[in-house]
Amino acid sequence: MVRSNKAPAQKRNLAACDQCHALKLKCVFLTHECARCKRLRIRCTSQRAKHKRGRKPKAEQTLSPDAGLGSPSSPESSYYPVLDCLSSFGVCWKQDQSSSVDQICSPFEASRLLEHFFTSPNQEFHARILRRRNVLDLKLPRATSPALLLSILCVACYMPTADNSPVLLEVSSGKLITARRTFLSQTLKLLQPVLVGEIDPTFDDAITFFMLSSIGASENDTHLRLPHWLSFMKYSLRKLSLYAEVEGLDEEEKEERRRLWWSGYTIDRHVALSFNLRPQTTDLECQTLQRPCPGDIWESDIFLEEYYQDAGNFPSKGITYSIQTLDLFGVLLPLSSITGDILEYHFLRQHATFGSHRPFMTDIRNNIEQNLRLWDRTLQDLLARTPYLANYGAANPNSTASSKVVLYGRHIWHCLHVLLFGRMDFVEMYRDLSWQASTDFVQAGEHAISCAKLAGSILTIDPHLQFIYRYFGTYLLQSSFIFLILAQKLGQAADNLILENCTINLRVLDTFVQVVNVEYQRTFARVLRQTLSKRFDENAGENEDLDPALLQYRWVAGYNGLWNEDMALKPVSDQQFRANGS
């Protein structure tokens, strides 16, 4: 056997530690503990008995097969204690349980899914509400409801891996689909008393509704229920008064409440943009609520009480248009506030009284532009003080979460200019010749070019668009409308700049279709591909006809944006909530 003279980059243990051995994982030795135990912040031990190789003595072979059931070497015996409450639901089943319980997954599989929820490259708001170290604690885990745990496991089944490999290598795709459907049905069954109004929602129920809204944005078969889950989520947030600080809770419980409310605030703006609605969560409600603590603090072992007691760590309250931290909340919360302002601006433009008052509307738009400049200025200031993010858009497979957040945030910032200077509705943009001849069109086009360039850069550091794909999709579409219009109108006369940007957007859309199974993304990708193919058709000229498939996605009165079903998203009152059921 030929051995390499090069020293290995990492030293693998000759004997795996207890945790890695139980889960049958590669154990990489560091200084005093293995890499996996260090990452999960658990004690790394090697206390199991070492057995000789070969056939066991006959005396040992006569032992009962159940004798080793609880030993650490059994994969089913090594799982996170927070999952104990799920054994009666067919999750983390034990061998001594009744056969009448449907076995959804083993403790090993459930533990892997729970780890994957916190470590997946898809780290949107649903993965930023709970503190990983509290949920995965091996001695005193967070007291978590079965419904919330089941919804987390269901979301984890949808979350991609870094290399797009299956979440559980040992489990077939068919079994994984069956498991996530069972997780979802069990979650809804547990939520039934809340859905029909028999009991009020708890805090964990509110998080569960947020998880369900993340599932609904993942593919078509759950997309149909998305309006109900979003409505129930918003109702729960207000019912629990999450918009206000409360006494009698420790800092981590308070932080969970803040993170859930601000996540709901952000998703409310995103849903309003996606489905042609007015924001339902007002800025006034958030005036006294602290904004989330920095992401690196939340993901560390630092106690929040100690963090806020340190000099200079003053809690910030209410909405802001400036960036204070380079994490998901710090970058996207201000953009969400600006998104809400732009949506209100467009609805006021259609108002019979306010829309005709030109100075009033001009002042509103100038104020929004000022807030956009403030966001950009504070971003540049933070980047100047953060040298390792100087080249945040450069191709680097090991890009940090901060660099990804900044790059996605820059794309959304340019897209907000497209929304501000544009018409939002694709058909209106296509037919409004006066707008196409105005300076607003030029400004919207310049920012659309920047969006296309940034979309190409995003593919270099996030090749599978895994980071925040549920949140990014609507902005990607809105930023690509202008080039689709120009390519469709000009045909062969379209210049290389238009074609280049259309090609970039098509490449991103194709990648998006691979990561999320939603119909409207496939529709836009198909229309854009057909438009580009006509560019090289010698008989093709200016095309005056819009593809009928695009006419179902409108941002005008009577339409619901990307939601093309008969049912629109509407606010749910207390009485309506209790009457709806499931």
Short mmCIF file of C-alpha atoms in Angstrom, two decimals, residues 196-472:
data_model
loop_
_atom_site.label_atom_id
_atom_site.label_comp_id
_atom_site.label_asym_id
_atom_site.label_seq_id
_atom_site.Cartn_x
_atom_site.Cartn_y
_atom_site.Cartn_z
CA VAL A 196 -60.99 26.17 15.83
CA GLY A 197 -60.72 28.63 18.72
CA GLU A 198 -61.08 26.17 21.60
CA ILE A 199 -57.91 27.53 23.24
CA ASP A 200 -55.73 30.60 22.78
CA PRO A 201 -52.38 30.22 21.03
CA THR A 202 -49.23 29.87 23.11
CA PHE A 203 -45.87 31.38 22.22
CA ASP A 204 -44.70 28.06 20.78
CA ASP A 205 -47.89 27.92 18.70
CA ALA A 206 -47.03 31.33 17.24
CA ILE A 207 -43.57 30.08 16.26
CA THR A 208 -45.20 26.97 14.79
CA PHE A 209 -47.42 29.10 12.55
CA PHE A 210 -44.30 30.94 11.41
CA MET A 211 -42.68 27.58 10.58
CA LEU A 212 -45.79 26.59 8.62
CA SER A 213 -45.53 29.77 6.56
CA SER A 214 -41.96 28.75 5.68
CA ILE A 215 -43.20 25.34 4.58
CA GLY A 216 -45.90 26.99 2.48
CA ALA A 217 -43.32 28.95 0.51
CA SER A 218 -41.38 25.81 -0.39
CA GLU A 219 -43.48 24.08 -3.02
CA ASN A 220 -46.86 24.06 -4.73
CA ASP A 221 -48.59 21.32 -2.74
CA THR A 222 -48.29 23.39 0.45
CA HIS A 223 -48.36 26.80 -1.25
CA LEU A 224 -52.17 26.63 -1.43
CA ARG A 225 -52.49 26.83 2.37
CA LEU A 226 -50.06 29.71 2.75
CA PRO A 227 -52.72 32.46 3.18
CA HIS A 228 -54.33 30.64 6.12
CA TRP A 229 -51.05 30.08 7.93
CA LEU A 230 -49.91 33.66 7.42
CA SER A 231 -53.21 34.96 8.77
CA PHE A 232 -53.06 32.70 11.82
CA MET A 233 -49.44 33.73 12.42
CA LYS A 234 -50.30 37.45 12.40
CA TYR A 235 -53.27 36.85 14.66
CA SER A 236 -51.10 34.93 17.14
CA LEU A 237 -48.41 37.63 17.22
CA ARG A 238 -50.96 40.27 18.18
CA LYS A 239 -52.88 37.99 20.54
CA LEU A 240 -49.68 37.42 22.52
CA SER A 241 -48.76 41.15 22.42
CA LEU A 242 -45.31 40.36 21.07
CA TYR A 243 -45.00 43.98 19.94
CA ALA A 244 -44.40 45.05 23.57
CA GLU A 245 -41.70 44.28 26.12
CA VAL A 246 -42.87 42.20 29.09
CA GLU A 247 -41.56 41.80 32.62
CA GLY A 248 -40.98 38.55 34.47
CA LEU A 249 -39.08 36.76 31.69
CA ASP A 250 -35.37 36.18 31.36
CA GLU A 251 -33.47 37.90 28.55
CA GLU A 252 -33.41 34.85 26.30
CA GLU A 253 -37.19 34.45 26.50
CA LYS A 254 -37.59 38.15 25.75
CA GLU A 255 -35.20 37.84 22.82
CA GLU A 256 -37.21 34.96 21.37
CA ARG A 257 -40.33 37.14 21.51
CA ARG A 258 -38.53 40.02 19.79
CA ARG A 259 -37.10 37.81 17.08
CA LEU A 260 -40.47 36.26 16.32
CA TRP A 261 -42.20 39.65 16.13
CA TRP A 262 -39.55 41.24 13.93
CA SER A 263 -39.48 38.14 11.73
CA GLY A 264 -43.24 38.45 11.36
CA TYR A 265 -42.86 42.18 10.62
CA THR A 266 -40.36 41.42 7.84
CA ILE A 267 -42.46 38.63 6.35
CA ASP A 268 -45.54 40.88 6.48
CA ARG A 269 -43.80 43.38 4.16
CA HIS A 270 -42.51 40.59 1.95
CA VAL A 271 -45.98 39.03 1.65
CA ALA A 272 -47.53 42.43 0.93
CA LEU A 273 -45.10 42.94 -1.95
CA SER A 274 -45.57 39.39 -3.24
CA PHE A 275 -49.38 39.37 -3.09
CA ASN A 276 -50.23 43.03 -3.85
CA LEU A 277 -51.37 43.92 -0.33
CA ARG A 278 -50.94 46.79 2.06
CA PRO A 279 -48.73 46.02 5.07
CA GLN A 280 -50.82 44.91 8.04
CA THR A 281 -48.17 45.36 10.74
CA THR A 282 -47.73 49.07 11.39
CA ASP A 283 -44.51 50.83 12.34
CA LEU A 284 -46.36 52.46 15.23
CA GLU A 285 -46.85 49.07 16.90
CA CYS A 286 -43.09 48.53 17.06
CA GLN A 287 -42.09 51.80 18.75
CA THR A 288 -41.35 50.36 22.20
CA LEU A 289 -40.00 46.95 21.17
CA GLN A 290 -36.26 46.31 21.18
CA ARG A 291 -34.67 45.17 17.98
CA PRO A 292 -32.91 41.77 18.00
CA CYS A 293 -29.44 41.48 19.47
CA PRO A 294 -26.51 40.92 17.05
CA GLY A 295 -26.53 37.54 15.35
CA ASP A 296 -23.04 36.57 16.53
CA ILE A 297 -24.12 37.16 20.14
CA TRP A 298 -27.28 35.07 19.71
CA GLU A 299 -25.30 32.19 18.20
CA SER A 300 -22.59 32.26 20.88
CA ASP A 301 -22.51 31.08 24.50
CA ILE A 302 -22.69 34.63 25.86
CA PHE A 303 -25.50 35.24 28.34
CA LEU A 304 -27.69 38.09 27.13
CA GLU A 305 -27.92 39.56 30.62
CA GLU A 306 -24.14 39.98 30.61
CA TYR A 307 -24.17 41.39 27.08
CA TYR A 308 -26.68 44.13 27.90
CA GLN A 309 -24.91 44.93 31.19
CA ASP A 310 -21.67 45.71 29.37
CA ALA A 311 -21.05 49.38 28.72
CA GLY A 312 -22.10 50.53 25.29
CA ASN A 313 -24.53 47.70 24.49
CA PHE A 314 -27.66 49.80 24.71
CA PRO A 315 -30.81 48.18 23.33
CA SER A 316 -32.27 49.89 20.25
CA LYS A 317 -36.04 50.20 19.94
CA GLY A 318 -38.49 50.66 17.10
CA ILE A 319 -37.90 50.76 13.38
CA THR A 320 -34.78 52.19 11.80
CA TYR A 321 -33.52 52.90 8.29
CA SER A 322 -29.85 52.55 9.20
CA ILE A 323 -27.74 49.40 9.53
CA GLN A 324 -26.25 48.71 12.95
CA THR A 325 -25.14 45.08 12.56
CA LEU A 326 -24.13 43.05 9.49
CA ASP A 327 -26.47 40.13 10.10
CA LEU A 328 -29.85 39.09 8.73
CA PHE A 329 -31.95 41.30 11.00
CA GLY A 330 -29.51 44.20 10.94
CA VAL A 331 -29.41 44.40 7.13
CA LEU A 332 -32.93 43.35 6.13
CA LEU A 333 -35.08 44.96 8.84
CA PRO A 334 -34.40 48.52 7.57
CA LEU A 335 -35.05 47.36 4.00
CA SER A 336 -38.34 45.84 5.13
CA SER A 337 -39.40 49.18 6.62
CA ILE A 338 -38.54 50.91 3.34
CA THR A 339 -40.45 48.24 1.41
CA GLY A 340 -43.53 49.02 3.48
CA ASP A 341 -43.12 52.74 2.76
CA ILE A 342 -42.85 52.09 -1.00
CA LEU A 343 -45.98 49.93 -0.95
CA GLU A 344 -47.91 52.65 0.88
CA TYR A 345 -46.62 55.18 -1.63
CA HIS A 346 -47.96 53.16 -4.56
CA PHE A 347 -51.34 52.67 -2.91
CA LEU A 348 -51.54 56.41 -2.21
CA ARG A 349 -50.78 57.10 -5.88
CA GLN A 350 -53.99 55.24 -6.72
CA HIS A 351 -56.00 57.15 -4.09
CA ALA A 352 -58.57 59.56 -5.54
CA THR A 353 -57.61 62.41 -3.18
CA PHE A 354 -53.98 61.90 -2.20
CA GLY A 355 -52.80 60.61 -5.57
CA SER A 356 -53.80 63.84 -7.33
CA HIS A 357 -51.82 66.02 -4.88
CA ARG A 358 -48.47 66.06 -6.69
CA PRO A 359 -46.39 68.02 -4.08
CA PHE A 360 -47.58 65.66 -1.35
CA MET A 361 -46.61 62.56 -3.35
CA THR A 362 -43.27 64.11 -4.33
CA ASP A 363 -42.42 64.75 -0.67
CA ILE A 364 -43.19 61.13 0.19
CA ARG A 365 -40.95 59.82 -2.56
CA ASN A 366 -38.13 62.19 -1.61
CA ASN A 367 -38.35 60.95 1.96
CA ILE A 368 -38.12 57.33 0.81
CA GLU A 369 -35.07 58.17 -1.33
CA GLN A 370 -33.47 59.80 1.71
CA ASN A 371 -34.04 56.64 3.77
CA LEU A 372 -32.51 54.52 1.00
CA ARG A 373 -29.43 56.76 0.99
CA LEU A 374 -29.19 56.46 4.78
CA TRP A 375 -29.21 52.66 4.51
CA ASP A 376 -26.45 52.71 1.91
CA ARG A 377 -24.32 55.23 3.83
CA THR A 378 -24.45 53.23 7.07
CA LEU A 379 -23.62 50.05 5.14
CA GLN A 380 -20.52 51.66 3.65
CA ASP A 381 -19.47 52.91 7.11
CA LEU A 382 -19.76 49.41 8.59
CA LEU A 383 -17.92 47.81 5.67
CA ALA A 384 -15.09 50.32 6.10
CA ARG A 385 -14.72 49.12 9.70
CA THR A 386 -14.91 45.44 8.67
CA PRO A 387 -11.85 44.68 6.48
CA TYR A 388 -12.66 41.01 5.90
CA LEU A 389 -15.88 42.06 4.11
CA ALA A 390 -14.13 44.46 1.74
CA ASN A 391 -14.56 42.01 -1.18
CA TYR A 392 -17.92 40.61 -0.10
CA GLY A 393 -18.98 40.01 -3.72
CA ALA A 394 -15.86 38.09 -4.79
CA ALA A 395 -16.19 34.42 -5.71
CA ASN A 396 -15.37 32.48 -2.57
CA PRO A 397 -16.88 29.10 -1.69
CA ASN A 398 -16.17 29.81 1.99
CA SER A 399 -17.98 33.14 2.08
CA THR A 400 -19.29 34.07 5.49
CA ALA A 401 -22.95 34.59 6.29
CA SER A 402 -22.25 38.32 6.67
CA SER A 403 -20.90 38.61 3.12
CA LYS A 404 -23.96 36.80 1.78
CA VAL A 405 -26.31 39.04 3.76
CA VAL A 406 -24.56 42.16 2.45
CA LEU A 407 -24.70 40.96 -1.17
CA TYR A 408 -28.37 39.99 -0.99
CA GLY A 409 -29.11 43.25 0.82
CA ARG A 410 -27.43 45.29 -1.93
CA HIS A 411 -29.55 43.52 -4.56
CA ILE A 412 -32.75 44.23 -2.62
CA TRP A 413 -31.67 47.87 -2.12
CA HIS A 414 -31.33 48.37 -5.88
CA CYS A 415 -34.61 46.52 -6.46
CA LEU A 416 -36.38 48.94 -4.09
CA HIS A 417 -35.29 51.77 -6.39
CA VAL A 418 -36.82 49.84 -9.31
CA LEU A 419 -40.06 49.57 -7.31
CA LEU A 420 -39.96 53.24 -6.33
CA PHE A 421 -39.38 54.60 -9.84
CA GLY A 422 -41.32 51.87 -11.63
CA ARG A 423 -44.93 50.70 -11.74
CA MET A 424 -44.58 47.33 -9.95
CA ASP A 425 -47.12 45.81 -12.36
CA PHE A 426 -45.52 44.16 -15.40
CA VAL A 427 -48.43 44.89 -17.75
CA GLU A 428 -48.59 48.58 -16.81
CA MET A 429 -44.85 48.89 -17.30
CA TYR A 430 -45.20 47.27 -20.71
CA ARG A 431 -48.06 49.52 -21.90
CA ASP A 432 -47.23 52.87 -20.24
CA LEU A 433 -45.41 54.70 -23.04
CA SER A 434 -45.23 57.98 -21.11
CA TRP A 435 -43.41 56.26 -18.26
CA GLN A 436 -41.02 54.60 -20.72
CA ALA A 437 -40.11 58.07 -22.02
CA SER A 438 -39.56 59.56 -18.54
CA THR A 439 -36.51 59.94 -16.32
CA ASP A 440 -38.11 57.51 -13.88
CA PHE A 441 -37.70 54.75 -16.46
CA VAL A 442 -34.03 55.63 -16.88
CA GLN A 443 -33.40 55.54 -13.12
CA ALA A 444 -35.30 52.27 -12.73
CA GLY A 445 -33.30 50.80 -15.62
CA GLU A 446 -29.96 51.81 -14.10
CA HIS A 447 -30.82 50.09 -10.83
CA ALA A 448 -32.13 47.04 -12.73
CA ILE A 449 -28.69 46.76 -14.37
CA SER A 450 -27.09 46.80 -10.91
CA CYS A 451 -29.55 44.11 -9.78
CA ALA A 452 -28.54 41.86 -12.67
CA LYS A 453 -24.83 42.31 -11.92
CA LEU A 454 -25.39 41.55 -8.24
CA ALA A 455 -27.53 38.52 -9.12
CA GLY A 456 -24.56 37.17 -11.07
CA SER A 457 -22.30 37.83 -8.07
CA ILE A 458 -24.77 36.07 -5.78
CA LEU A 459 -24.43 32.93 -7.90
CA THR A 460 -20.67 32.97 -7.35
CA ILE A 461 -20.89 32.85 -3.55
CA ASP A 462 -24.25 31.03 -3.27
CA PRO A 463 -24.32 28.83 -6.40
CA HIS A 464 -27.58 27.11 -5.47
CA LEU A 465 -29.36 30.21 -4.07
CA GLN A 466 -29.83 28.39 -0.78
CA PHE A 467 -29.27 31.21 1.70
CA ILE A 468 -32.60 33.12 1.67
CA TYR A 469 -34.38 31.77 -1.40
CA ARG A 470 -37.92 32.15 0.03
CA TYR A 471 -37.27 35.84 0.67
CA PHE A 472 -35.23 36.60 -2.45
#
